[in-house]
Amino acid sequence: MASPRPVDLIRAKRDGHSVSADDLTALINAYTADDVPDYQMSAFLMAAFLKGLDADETAALTRAMLHSGTVLDLSHTPGTKVDKHSTGGVGDKVSLILAPIVAACGVPVPMISGRGLGHTGGTLDKLESIPDFRTDLSIAAYKQQLADLGLVLIGQTAEIAPADRKLYALRDVTGTVECIPLIAASIMSKKLAEGIDGLVLDVKCGRGAFMSSEADARRLAETLVSIGHEFGKATVARMTRMDAPLGRAVGNWPEMQESIQCLQGDVEGLDDLMTVTLALAGEMLWLGGEAASPEAGVAQAQEAIDSGAAFDTFARVVDAQGGDVTVVHDPAARAGMAPAGTVAAPATGYVQAIDAFAVGMTAVRMGAGRRVKEDPVDPTAGLVLHKKVGEAVAKGDPLATLYTARTEDIPAFSSAIGEAYTLADTAPPAPDMLLGRYTMEGWTD
Amino acid sequence: MASPRPVDLIRAKRDGHSVSADDLTALINAYTADDVPDYQMSAFLMAAFLKGLDADETAALTRAMLHSGTVLDLSHTPGTKVDKHSTGGVGDKVSLILAPIVAACGVPVPMISGRGLGHTGGTLDKLESIPDFRTDLSIAAYKQQLADLGLVLIGQTAEIAPADRKLYALRDVTGTVECIPLIAASIMSKKLAEGIDGLVLDVKCGRGAFMSSEADARRLAETLVSIGHEFGKATVARMTRMDAPLGRAVGNWPEMQESIQCLQGDVEGLDDLMTVTLALAGEMLWLGGEAASPEAGVAQAQEAIDSGAAFDTFARVVDAQGGDVTVVHDPAARAGMAPAGTVAAPATGYVQAIDAFAVGMTAVRMGAGRRVKEDPVDPTAGLVLHKKVGEAVAKGDPLATLYTARTEDIPAFSSAIGEAYTLADTAPPAPDMLLGRYTMEGWTD
């Protein structure tokens, strides 16, 4: 039988019917080959957005996107290769700390990262804030470095999941981004193409996350883990809180600096960041077969920091990828950083909340992110929060230090950050950072 | 304030919000000017399909489409200009009979018709089955003939509602055709551009109509009348039955031949067709101010047939538009018509139903319609039903005569037409053809 025409698949999805794996695959392949026009794919995506895709459809979509490009083979490196992906948050520098920890503990981490999106930062932009650091290694160099150092940190290449790149660009301009099956297929097609054996997902939930409701975050976690399982990869999702920025630094180099500090064991006042980082590292060590349980993995991760092994691994990777290692050893030496303004507390009290979305959007306006895809980012722009949720402040205390080259707008940035803070008379309870853990066995705390 | 970006309007509609008249107008104007790409418009159309457009949005869409091209001014012709539009059916040759009747009674009819669509025929294709009949008159010639003869029958020109043409082509390939507000805006933008003062709508309901459910047909009728009212045009909708083909002929010349026969007063066995035709003609005469009531209009319409005035008007219009008048006076003389096969009744009984959709699709396959827009139509292809719903048949009686140049497929056509008939032991009640009448005052029988 001839394949159904694209319009028939659009109509089927529009009417709430399932589309078979073969038909979805044919559609994606034809779209990637430019045989199906954007206007048909965007109608299909909107129908999928509003009518949903079931588990089989989501898996088929992922498979078609995965096989639209190269699927890397990392079998030359022994061991269980494990990566981590975050759905994106503000101040989310977890990958920068966790990847060297996990590699130092003996689990190879082949990490392909993305750029900042909307109000959230991207690991790739953060890595590139290290002067001369190269993220555009060839596939051969990527494989070689993984074998040599157990860790390699690059950006998505043209060979990997080209269908995802094309579909993402279309979704961005057709109002079809915020759709759980489409998000999940996009994430998993890229991650599965890396050649990994296991994957840990950090599904952010809260006002600074793309999923602000817990129900949506849960559904996304379940979808991601199901896809991983479908493809025979050990997959764990942790749902973590993203109401306030993670840690104190927001912006590319500010976050890199804070990450280096954490790798050096200087984690005072960064409980939220380290709780998430160690939990995810523990999962990766467990999946990688280096820890007997996720909890044991947390302890091993802590040891890798305490021993300096994690920091050493990071420094070796920076060196191998051409980065300026002097700034890794002495972050304050990096040129171009100058405090540009301080935000003062408007009253005395306790920090009740810090609106991560508002902070993230302000950081973008300060130069740390892109409003349109073509914008350059300023690697040093951003801010450091001096007061975190639960901390006491006196009127006039510095809440945050701002770094930006857009000095004419400092009053506006300052007031936006001030407004992102909610002060109250009493201290709130410390927020739970870890909101749930999902595997194919189900949810646990 | 700057206009919202197209993606913002897509997202608003996707989330079920209303889009303002200004924003919708800007979107349609930008789309018509090729400043908004097809892939954004198709996502918007799918969101509108699934989330709906309210009355204000539908009116704004109609207005933007109407003003995307020329709006004709027919004030040079005195009187109330009235047109009729059908949502499309099988064997629906009502316009061919009704337009000359109404014009003969003194109400000017400026009719711009479309081609066949899907399983239904189009008035334009039927007119063009008269050898040499021209439907591509200039706007000047259109106006002149209306003034001279009170009737002109042409096809849509490039000047009229170009936004509708562009949108319709996109809807056709993106699964966004069957959407009441989009259908209504498309119909009304074209009809309002004709320069009419009043409009009668034949909203078909049943298995041979685009609206198979009565609820959908009612909603379409209400939407069409509301738009007409919004634009200050007297508008009446009649909902009519379209379960079985209307009349006995299906196909372009077969239907033209039957229409000529009706205009000559030979209406035996065509009760269904004439009931609908006279009811709609009565409405037009009432709207045009030539009849005191729709009922009085029906009587006047019948007189126009009986007196020969309607037939004379038709013959004059064919002559004025270059058509071969000899075939109007002697339809059997038209070249190219030869019976190609007969469908025999498989059993004895009464005709319970004739599936109009199946008959329409078979006629398309026989050459009477187009499977894709570029297909030529065979003007003489089609069929004549010898048995209508309620009539008695004996096994072996001819149910229908087929006309087609695709002679190798006659067995398949014959069996498809045979299967479109349902026979039963008892005669069904005569079907009600007139299912309801809607004006701004509400529904009546």
XYZ file of C-alpha atoms in Angstrom, chain A residues 7 10-11 14-15 38-40 42-43 46-47 49-51 170 172-178, chain B residues 7 10-11 14-15 38-40 42-43 46-47 49-51 170 172-178:
46
model
C -2.365 15.805 4.639
C -2.302 15.826 9.613
C -6.035 15.092 9.496
C -6.105 16.636 14.125
C -8.994 14.237 14.756
C 7.302 23.432 6.441
C 3.631 24.432 6.164
C 2.481 20.832 6.383
C 3.789 23.034 11.223
C 0.126 22.050 10.864
C 0.103 22.128 16.046
C -2.296 19.188 15.795
C 0.485 19.963 20.352
C -3.270 20.149 20.872
C -4.196 16.464 20.518
C 10.091 25.427 12.982
C 10.192 28.068 17.669
C 8.289 30.242 15.154
C 4.998 28.336 15.078
C 4.030 28.261 18.751
C 4.671 24.533 19.156
C 7.561 24.504 21.636
C 5.842 23.760 24.971
C 4.042 33.542 16.685
C -0.507 31.546 16.998
C 0.191 30.940 20.691
C -3.483 27.747 20.492
C -4.231 28.558 24.137
C 2.810 29.620 4.943
C 4.248 27.628 7.871
C 3.056 30.218 10.389
C -0.894 26.837 8.680
C -0.066 26.575 12.394
C -4.760 24.414 12.774
C -5.007 26.204 16.120
C -9.527 24.660 13.616
C -9.101 23.007 17.007
C -9.817 25.979 19.303
C -3.090 26.218 2.108
C -6.483 22.121 1.317
C -3.019 20.647 1.987
C -2.858 21.176 5.753
C -6.020 19.444 6.948
C -7.805 22.656 7.881
C -10.731 22.653 5.453
C -13.617 21.333 7.566
